[in-house]
Coordinates of C-alpha atoms and ligand atoms in Angstrom, one line a residue:
Chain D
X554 CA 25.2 29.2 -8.9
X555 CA 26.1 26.1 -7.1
X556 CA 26.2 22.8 -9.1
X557 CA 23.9 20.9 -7.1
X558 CA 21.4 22.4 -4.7
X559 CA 20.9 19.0 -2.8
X560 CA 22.9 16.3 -1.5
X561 CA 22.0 12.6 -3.3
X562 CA 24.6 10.5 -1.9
X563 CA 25.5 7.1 -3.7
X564 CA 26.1 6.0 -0.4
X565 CA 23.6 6.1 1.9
X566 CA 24.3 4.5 5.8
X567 CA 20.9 4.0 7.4
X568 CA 21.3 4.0 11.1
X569 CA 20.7 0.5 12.5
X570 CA 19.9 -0.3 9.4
X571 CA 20.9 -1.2 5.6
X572 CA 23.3 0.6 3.5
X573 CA 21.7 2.3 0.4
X574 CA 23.7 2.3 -2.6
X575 CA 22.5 4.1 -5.8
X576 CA 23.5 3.4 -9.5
X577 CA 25.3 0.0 -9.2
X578 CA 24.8 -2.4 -12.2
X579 CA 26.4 -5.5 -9.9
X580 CA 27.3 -6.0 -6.4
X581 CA 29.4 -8.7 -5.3
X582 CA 29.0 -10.7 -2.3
X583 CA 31.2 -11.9 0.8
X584 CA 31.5 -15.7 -0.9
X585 CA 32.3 -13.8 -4.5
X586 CA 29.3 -14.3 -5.9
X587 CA 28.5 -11.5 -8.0
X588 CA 24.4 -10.2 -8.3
X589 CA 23.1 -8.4 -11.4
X590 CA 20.9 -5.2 -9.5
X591 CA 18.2 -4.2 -12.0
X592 CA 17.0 -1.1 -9.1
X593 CA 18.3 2.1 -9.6
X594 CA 18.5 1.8 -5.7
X595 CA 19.9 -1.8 -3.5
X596 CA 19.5 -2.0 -0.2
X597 CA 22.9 -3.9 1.1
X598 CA 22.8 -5.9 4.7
X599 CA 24.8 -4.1 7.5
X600 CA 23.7 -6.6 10.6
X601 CA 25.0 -9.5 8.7
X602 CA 21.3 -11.1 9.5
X603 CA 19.8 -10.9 6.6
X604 CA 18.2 -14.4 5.1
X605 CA 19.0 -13.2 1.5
X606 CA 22.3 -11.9 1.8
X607 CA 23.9 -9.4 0.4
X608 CA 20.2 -7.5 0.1
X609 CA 18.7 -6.1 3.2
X610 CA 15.2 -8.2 4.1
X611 CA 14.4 -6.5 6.9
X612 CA 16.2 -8.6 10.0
X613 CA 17.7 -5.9 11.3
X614 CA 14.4 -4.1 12.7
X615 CA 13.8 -7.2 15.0
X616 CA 17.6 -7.4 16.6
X617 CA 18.1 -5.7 19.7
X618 CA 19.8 -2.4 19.6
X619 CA 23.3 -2.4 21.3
Chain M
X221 CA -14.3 -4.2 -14.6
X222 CA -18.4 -3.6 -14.6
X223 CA -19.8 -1.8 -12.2
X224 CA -19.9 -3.9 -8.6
X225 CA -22.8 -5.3 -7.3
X226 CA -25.1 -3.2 -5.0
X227 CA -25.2 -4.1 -1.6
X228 CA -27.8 -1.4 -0.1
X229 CA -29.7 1.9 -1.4
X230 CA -26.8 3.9 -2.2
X231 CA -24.6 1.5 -4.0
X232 CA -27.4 0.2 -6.1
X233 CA -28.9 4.1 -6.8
X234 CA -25.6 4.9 -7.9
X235 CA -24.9 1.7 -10.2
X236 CA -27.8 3.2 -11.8
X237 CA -26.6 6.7 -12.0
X238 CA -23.1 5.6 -13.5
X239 CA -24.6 2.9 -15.9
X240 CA -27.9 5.3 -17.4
X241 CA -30.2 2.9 -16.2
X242 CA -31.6 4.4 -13.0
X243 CA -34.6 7.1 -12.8
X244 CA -33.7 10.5 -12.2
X245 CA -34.1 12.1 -8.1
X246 CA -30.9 12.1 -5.2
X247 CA -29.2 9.8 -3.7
X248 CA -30.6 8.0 -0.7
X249 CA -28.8 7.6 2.2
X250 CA -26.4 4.5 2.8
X251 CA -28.3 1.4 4.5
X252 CA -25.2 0.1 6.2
X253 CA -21.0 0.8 6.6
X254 CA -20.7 -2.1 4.0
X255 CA -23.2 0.2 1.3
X256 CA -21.3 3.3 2.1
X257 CA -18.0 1.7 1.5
X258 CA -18.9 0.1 -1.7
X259 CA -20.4 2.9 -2.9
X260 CA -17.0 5.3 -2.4
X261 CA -14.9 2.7 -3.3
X262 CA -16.7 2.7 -7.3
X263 CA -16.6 6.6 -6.6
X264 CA -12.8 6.5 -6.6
X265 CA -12.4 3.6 -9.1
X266 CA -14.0 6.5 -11.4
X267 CA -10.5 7.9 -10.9
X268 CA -8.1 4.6 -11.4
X269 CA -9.4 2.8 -14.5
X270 CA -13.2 2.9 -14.5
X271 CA -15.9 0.6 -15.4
X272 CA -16.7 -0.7 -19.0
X273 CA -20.4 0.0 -18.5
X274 CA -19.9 3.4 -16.9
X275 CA -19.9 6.6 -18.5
X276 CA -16.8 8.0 -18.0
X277 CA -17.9 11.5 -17.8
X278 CA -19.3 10.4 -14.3
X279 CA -16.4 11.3 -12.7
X280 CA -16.8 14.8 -12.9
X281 CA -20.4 14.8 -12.6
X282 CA -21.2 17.7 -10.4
X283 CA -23.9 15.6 -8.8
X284 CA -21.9 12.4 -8.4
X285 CA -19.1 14.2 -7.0
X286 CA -21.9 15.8 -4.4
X287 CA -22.4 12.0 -2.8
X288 CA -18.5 11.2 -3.0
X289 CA -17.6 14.3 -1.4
X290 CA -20.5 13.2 1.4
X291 CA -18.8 10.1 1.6
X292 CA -15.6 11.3 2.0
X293 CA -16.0 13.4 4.7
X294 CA -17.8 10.9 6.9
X295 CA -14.6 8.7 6.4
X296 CA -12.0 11.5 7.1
X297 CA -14.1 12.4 10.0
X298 CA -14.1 8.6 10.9
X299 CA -10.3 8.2 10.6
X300 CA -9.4 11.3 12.1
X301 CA -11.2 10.0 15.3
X302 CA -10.2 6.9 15.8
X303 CA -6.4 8.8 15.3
X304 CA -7.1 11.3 18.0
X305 CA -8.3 8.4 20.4
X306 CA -5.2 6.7 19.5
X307 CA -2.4 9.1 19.4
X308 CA 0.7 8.5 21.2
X309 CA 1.0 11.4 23.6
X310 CA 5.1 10.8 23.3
X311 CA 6.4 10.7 19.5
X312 CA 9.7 12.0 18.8
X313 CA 9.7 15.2 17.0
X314 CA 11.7 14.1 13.7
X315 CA 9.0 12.3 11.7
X316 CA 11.3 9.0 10.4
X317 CA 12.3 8.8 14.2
X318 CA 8.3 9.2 14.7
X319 CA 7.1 7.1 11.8
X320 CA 9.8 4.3 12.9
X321 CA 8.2 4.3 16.9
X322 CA 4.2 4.1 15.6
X323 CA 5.2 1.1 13.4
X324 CA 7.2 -0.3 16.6
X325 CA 4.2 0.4 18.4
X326 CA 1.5 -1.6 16.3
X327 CA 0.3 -4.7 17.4
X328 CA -2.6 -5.4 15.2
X329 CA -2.5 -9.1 14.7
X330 CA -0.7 -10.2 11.3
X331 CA -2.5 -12.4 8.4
X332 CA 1.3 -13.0 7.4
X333 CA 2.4 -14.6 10.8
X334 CA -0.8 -16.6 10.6
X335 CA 0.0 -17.9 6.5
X336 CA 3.4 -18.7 7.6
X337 CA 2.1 -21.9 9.6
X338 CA -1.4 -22.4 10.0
X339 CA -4.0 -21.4 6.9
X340 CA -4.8 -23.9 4.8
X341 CA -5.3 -23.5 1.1
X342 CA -8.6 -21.7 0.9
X343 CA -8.0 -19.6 3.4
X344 CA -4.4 -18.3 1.8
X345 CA -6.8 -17.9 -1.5
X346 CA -9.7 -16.1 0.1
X347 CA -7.1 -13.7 1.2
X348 CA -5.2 -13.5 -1.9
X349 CA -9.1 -12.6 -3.6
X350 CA -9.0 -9.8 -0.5
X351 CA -5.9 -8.5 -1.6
X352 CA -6.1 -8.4 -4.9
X353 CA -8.6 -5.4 -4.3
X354 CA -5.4 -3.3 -3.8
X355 CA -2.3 -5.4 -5.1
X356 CA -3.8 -5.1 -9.0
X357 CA -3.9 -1.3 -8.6
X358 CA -0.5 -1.5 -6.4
X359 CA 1.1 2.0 -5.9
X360 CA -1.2 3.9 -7.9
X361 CA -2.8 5.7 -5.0
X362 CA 0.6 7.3 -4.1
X363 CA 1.2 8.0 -8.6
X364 CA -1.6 10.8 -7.5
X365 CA 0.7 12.5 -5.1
X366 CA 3.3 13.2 -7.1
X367 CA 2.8 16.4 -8.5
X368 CA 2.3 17.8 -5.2
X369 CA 5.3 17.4 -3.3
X370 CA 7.9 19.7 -3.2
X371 CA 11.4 18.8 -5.2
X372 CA 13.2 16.4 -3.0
X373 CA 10.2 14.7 -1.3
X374 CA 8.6 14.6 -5.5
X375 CA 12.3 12.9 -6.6
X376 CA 12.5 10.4 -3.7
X377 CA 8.5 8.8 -4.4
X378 CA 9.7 8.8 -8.4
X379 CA 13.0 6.8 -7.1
X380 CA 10.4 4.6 -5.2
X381 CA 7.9 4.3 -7.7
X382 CA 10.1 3.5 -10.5
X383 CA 10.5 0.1 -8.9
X384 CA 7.1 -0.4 -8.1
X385 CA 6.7 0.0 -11.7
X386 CA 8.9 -2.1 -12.7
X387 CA 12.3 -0.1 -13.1
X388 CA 10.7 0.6 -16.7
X389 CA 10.0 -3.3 -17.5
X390 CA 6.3 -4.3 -17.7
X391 CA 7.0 -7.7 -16.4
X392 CA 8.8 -6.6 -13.4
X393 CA 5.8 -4.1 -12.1
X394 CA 4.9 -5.3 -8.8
X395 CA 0.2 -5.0 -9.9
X396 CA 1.6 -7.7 -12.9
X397 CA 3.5 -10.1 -10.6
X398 CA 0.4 -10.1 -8.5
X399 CA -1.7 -10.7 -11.3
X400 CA 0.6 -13.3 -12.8
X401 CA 0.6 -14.8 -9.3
X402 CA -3.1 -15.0 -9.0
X403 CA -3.3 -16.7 -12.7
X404 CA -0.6 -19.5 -11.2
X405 CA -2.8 -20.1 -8.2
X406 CA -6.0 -20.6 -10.2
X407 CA -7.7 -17.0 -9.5
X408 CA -8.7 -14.6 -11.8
X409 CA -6.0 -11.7 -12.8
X410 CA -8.1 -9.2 -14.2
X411 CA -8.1 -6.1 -12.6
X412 CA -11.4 -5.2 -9.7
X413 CA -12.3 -9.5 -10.0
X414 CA -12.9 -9.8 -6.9
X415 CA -14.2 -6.4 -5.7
X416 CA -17.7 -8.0 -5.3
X417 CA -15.9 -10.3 -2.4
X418 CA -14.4 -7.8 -0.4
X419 CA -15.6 -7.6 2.9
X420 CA -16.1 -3.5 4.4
X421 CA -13.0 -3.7 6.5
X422 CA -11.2 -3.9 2.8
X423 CA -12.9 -1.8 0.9
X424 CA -12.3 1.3 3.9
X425 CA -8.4 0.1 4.0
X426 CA -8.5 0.9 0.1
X427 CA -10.9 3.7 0.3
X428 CA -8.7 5.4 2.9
X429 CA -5.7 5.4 0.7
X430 CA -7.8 6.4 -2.5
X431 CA -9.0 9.5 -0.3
X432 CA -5.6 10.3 0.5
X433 CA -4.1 9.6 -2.8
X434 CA -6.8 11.8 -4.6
X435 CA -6.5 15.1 -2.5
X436 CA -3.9 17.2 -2.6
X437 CA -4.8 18.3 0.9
X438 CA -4.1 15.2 2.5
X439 CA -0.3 14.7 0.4
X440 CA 1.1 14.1 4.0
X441 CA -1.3 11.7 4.9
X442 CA -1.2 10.0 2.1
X443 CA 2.9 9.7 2.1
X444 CA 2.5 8.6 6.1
X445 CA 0.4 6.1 4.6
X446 CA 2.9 4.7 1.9
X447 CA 5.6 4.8 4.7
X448 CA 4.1 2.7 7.0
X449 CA 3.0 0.2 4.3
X450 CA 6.7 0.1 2.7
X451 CA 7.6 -0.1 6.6
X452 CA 5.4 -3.4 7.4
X453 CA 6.2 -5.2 4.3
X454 CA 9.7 -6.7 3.7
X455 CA 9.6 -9.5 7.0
X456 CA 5.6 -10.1 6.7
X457 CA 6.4 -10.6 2.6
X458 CA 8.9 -13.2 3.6
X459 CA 6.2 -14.8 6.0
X460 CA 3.7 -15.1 2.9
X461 CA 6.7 -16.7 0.9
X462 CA 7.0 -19.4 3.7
X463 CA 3.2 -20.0 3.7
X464 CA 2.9 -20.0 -0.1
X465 CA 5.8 -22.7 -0.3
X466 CA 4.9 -24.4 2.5
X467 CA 1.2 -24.9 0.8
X468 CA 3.0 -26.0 -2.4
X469 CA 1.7 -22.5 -3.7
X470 CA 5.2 -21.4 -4.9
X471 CA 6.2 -20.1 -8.1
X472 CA 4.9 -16.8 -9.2
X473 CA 2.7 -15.9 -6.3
X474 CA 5.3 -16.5 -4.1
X475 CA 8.0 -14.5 -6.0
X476 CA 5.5 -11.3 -6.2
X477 CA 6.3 -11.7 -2.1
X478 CA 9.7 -12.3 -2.7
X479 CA 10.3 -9.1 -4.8
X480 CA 8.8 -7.8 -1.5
X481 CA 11.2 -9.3 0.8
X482 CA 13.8 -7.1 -1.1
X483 CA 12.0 -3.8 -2.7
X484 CA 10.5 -3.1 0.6
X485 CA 14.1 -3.3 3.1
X486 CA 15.0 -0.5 0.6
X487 CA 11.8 1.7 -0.4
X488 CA 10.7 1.6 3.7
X489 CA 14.5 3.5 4.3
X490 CA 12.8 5.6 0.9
X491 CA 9.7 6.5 2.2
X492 CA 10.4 7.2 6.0
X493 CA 13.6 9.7 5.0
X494 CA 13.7 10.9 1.5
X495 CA 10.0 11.2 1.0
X496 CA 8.3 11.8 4.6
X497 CA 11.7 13.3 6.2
X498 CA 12.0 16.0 3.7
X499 CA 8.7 16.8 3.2
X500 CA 8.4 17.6 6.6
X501 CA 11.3 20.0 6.7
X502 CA 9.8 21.9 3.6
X503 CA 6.4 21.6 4.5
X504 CA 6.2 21.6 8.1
X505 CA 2.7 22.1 8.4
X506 CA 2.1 18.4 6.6
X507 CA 4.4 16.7 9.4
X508 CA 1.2 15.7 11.7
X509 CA -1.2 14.3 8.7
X510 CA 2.3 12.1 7.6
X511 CA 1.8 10.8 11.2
X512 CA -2.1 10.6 11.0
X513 CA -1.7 8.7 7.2
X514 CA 0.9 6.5 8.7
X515 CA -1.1 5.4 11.8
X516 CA -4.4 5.2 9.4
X517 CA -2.4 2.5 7.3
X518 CA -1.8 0.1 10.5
X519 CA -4.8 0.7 12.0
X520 CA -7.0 0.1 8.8
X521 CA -5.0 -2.8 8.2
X522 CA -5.3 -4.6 11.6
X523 CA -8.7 -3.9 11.7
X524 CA -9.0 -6.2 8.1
X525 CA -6.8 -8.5 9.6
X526 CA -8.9 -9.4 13.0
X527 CA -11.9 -9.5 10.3
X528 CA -11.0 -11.9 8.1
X529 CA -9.0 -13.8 11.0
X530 CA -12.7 -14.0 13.0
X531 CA -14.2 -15.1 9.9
X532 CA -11.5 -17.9 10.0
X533 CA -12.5 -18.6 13.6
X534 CA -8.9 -18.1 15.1
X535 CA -8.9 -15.5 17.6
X536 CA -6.7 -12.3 16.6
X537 CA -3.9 -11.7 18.4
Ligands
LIG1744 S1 20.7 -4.5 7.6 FE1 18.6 -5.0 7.1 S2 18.7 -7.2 7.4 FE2 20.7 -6.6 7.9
LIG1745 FE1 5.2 -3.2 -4.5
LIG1746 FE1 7.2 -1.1 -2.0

């Protein structure tokens, strides 16, 4: 029998979108500031747009797609 | 919560029914959309918390469940038309791809956009009153599903709902912030006080997700519907966050938003790919209600929106 019958990645890339990252107690930012996550899932900004850096808030949906 | 307050024949026939204070005989019919709606939105209540002066027995009263069922079919019937008038003839087959292009496609006007610079204080708060109908009972509808949905679609909502209910903390669940917010901003917290307020267009918005939330039938619909909420909330939350502040309304109203901002950027990516995507591959046959559910949750929602906006006399846009 196989060990897991689904995939459940920790690491999740959305396309045009956020990265998903499961099971982190802390995530450090680009300045070094480090974030206590209480979610079992964070949602971590990919476009670099976000107004509440290093979390996703949405931005990304209203940039134009390359 | 009591029982609301009538607002035609069937509402106040079946506030007797439910309290023991009416005379025997049938239900009459509804006087009016606003009747009807009150009347299946104290149906469905039955099934979230109940009334203190109902007898909780009603909800499986064979002939109180005749009138909801009535009731609910006239609304499915409803919804499913205004859907098949609507319905994009050009989706993309993969439903996240699908969900993603009928939430790109909405242009209902937004209460948010409008908080974000131009209501004034009683306005933000006779919306906060409308919402409250839903935020104090937030996620429950979708709680119903869960036992219907096949294993990855059932462990992806759980993932979801875990944060709506507060990663395990009872201060962190979203229906307390709200309620906690409303207390800072001088409204009432208790849960249904300001059911009597809510105009038709809110009571169908909540009605439509009860009825998909209660029937097992309509699991698709009723994860469409939580999609396209989760997918229209994180940038109209931070919209509400700019009004409150900007009204001096801060604190812990405008932190329920702010949770928002953040829960929503991830449990929209949730919802449209763990939860609808999957359940679509096992379930195939649900794909077009996740659609239907989805577009039900815009539409209902701009059609509140261009309500409460006329009521305001600004034009909806
Ligand atoms: S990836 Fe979502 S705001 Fe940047
Ligand atoms: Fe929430
Ligand atoms: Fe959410």
């Amino acid at each position: 029998m196989r060990d897991r019958d689904f995939d459940h990645p920790e690491v999740v890339l959305c396309k045009d979108g956020p990265m998903l990252l499961r099971g982190a107690t802390s995530v450090q930012d680009a300045d070094g500031t480090v974030h206590p996550v209480q979610r079992p899932v964070v949602a971590l900004c990919r476009c670099e747009k976000s107004s509440r850096l290093p979390w996703c808030d949405g931005t990304h949906k209203v940039i134009p797609k390359a | 919560m009591r029982v609301p307050k009538p607002r035609g024949a069937l509402s106040q026939w079946l506030g007797a029914r439910l309290t023991g204070t009416g005379t025997a005989g049938t239900a009459p019919a509804a006087d009016s959309p606003e009747d009807e709606a009150i009347a299946l939105w104290t149906l469905h209540e039955l099934s979230y918390r109940g009334f203190e002066d109902a007898d909780d027995r009603a909800e499986w009263d064979p002939e109180v469940l005749h009138v909801r069922h009535g009731l609910e079919v006239a609304l499915e019937d409803r919804l499913r038309q205004r859907w098949a008038d609507a319905a994009p003839a050009d989706l993309p087959a993969e439903v996240p791809a699908a969900l993603a292009a009928l939430v790109d496609a909405d242009d209902g006007p937004s209460l948010a956009t409008y908080v974000r610079r131009e209501a004034d204080r009683d306005q933000v708060l006779e919306l906060l009153r409308q919402r409250s109908v839903y935020h104090l009972k937030e996620s429950d509808p979708s709680a119903f599903v869960v036992p219907r949905l096949p294993v990855r679609a059932k462990a992806a909502l759980m993932e979801l709902q875990y944060d709506e209910y507060g990663d395990g903390d009872p201060n962190r669940l979203h229906a307390h912030l709200f309620a906690r917010g409303l207390e800072a901003v001088g409204l009432r917290p208790e849960y249904g006080a300001y059911v009597d307020d809510a105009i038709t267009e809110n009571l169908e918005m909540n009605n439509a997700g009860s009825l998909f939330g209660l029937h097992r039938r309509l699991r698709g619909a009723a994860m469409g519907h939580l999609a396209a909420f989760e997918m229209t909330s994180s940038i109209p939350s931070r919209k509400m966050v700019q009004g409150l502040e900007r009204l001096e309304m801060g604190g812990p109203m405008a932190a329920y938003y702010d949770e928002h901002v953040e829960a929503d950027a991830i449990h929209e990516q949730l919802a449209a790919h763990d939860i609808c995507g999957t359940l679509a591959e096992d379930e195939p046959d649900q794909a077009a209600d996740i659609l239907f559910g989805a577009w039900t949750c815009l539409d209902v929602e701009a059609r509140f929106a261009t309500a409460v906006l006329r009521s305001w006399g600004v034009s909806p846009q």
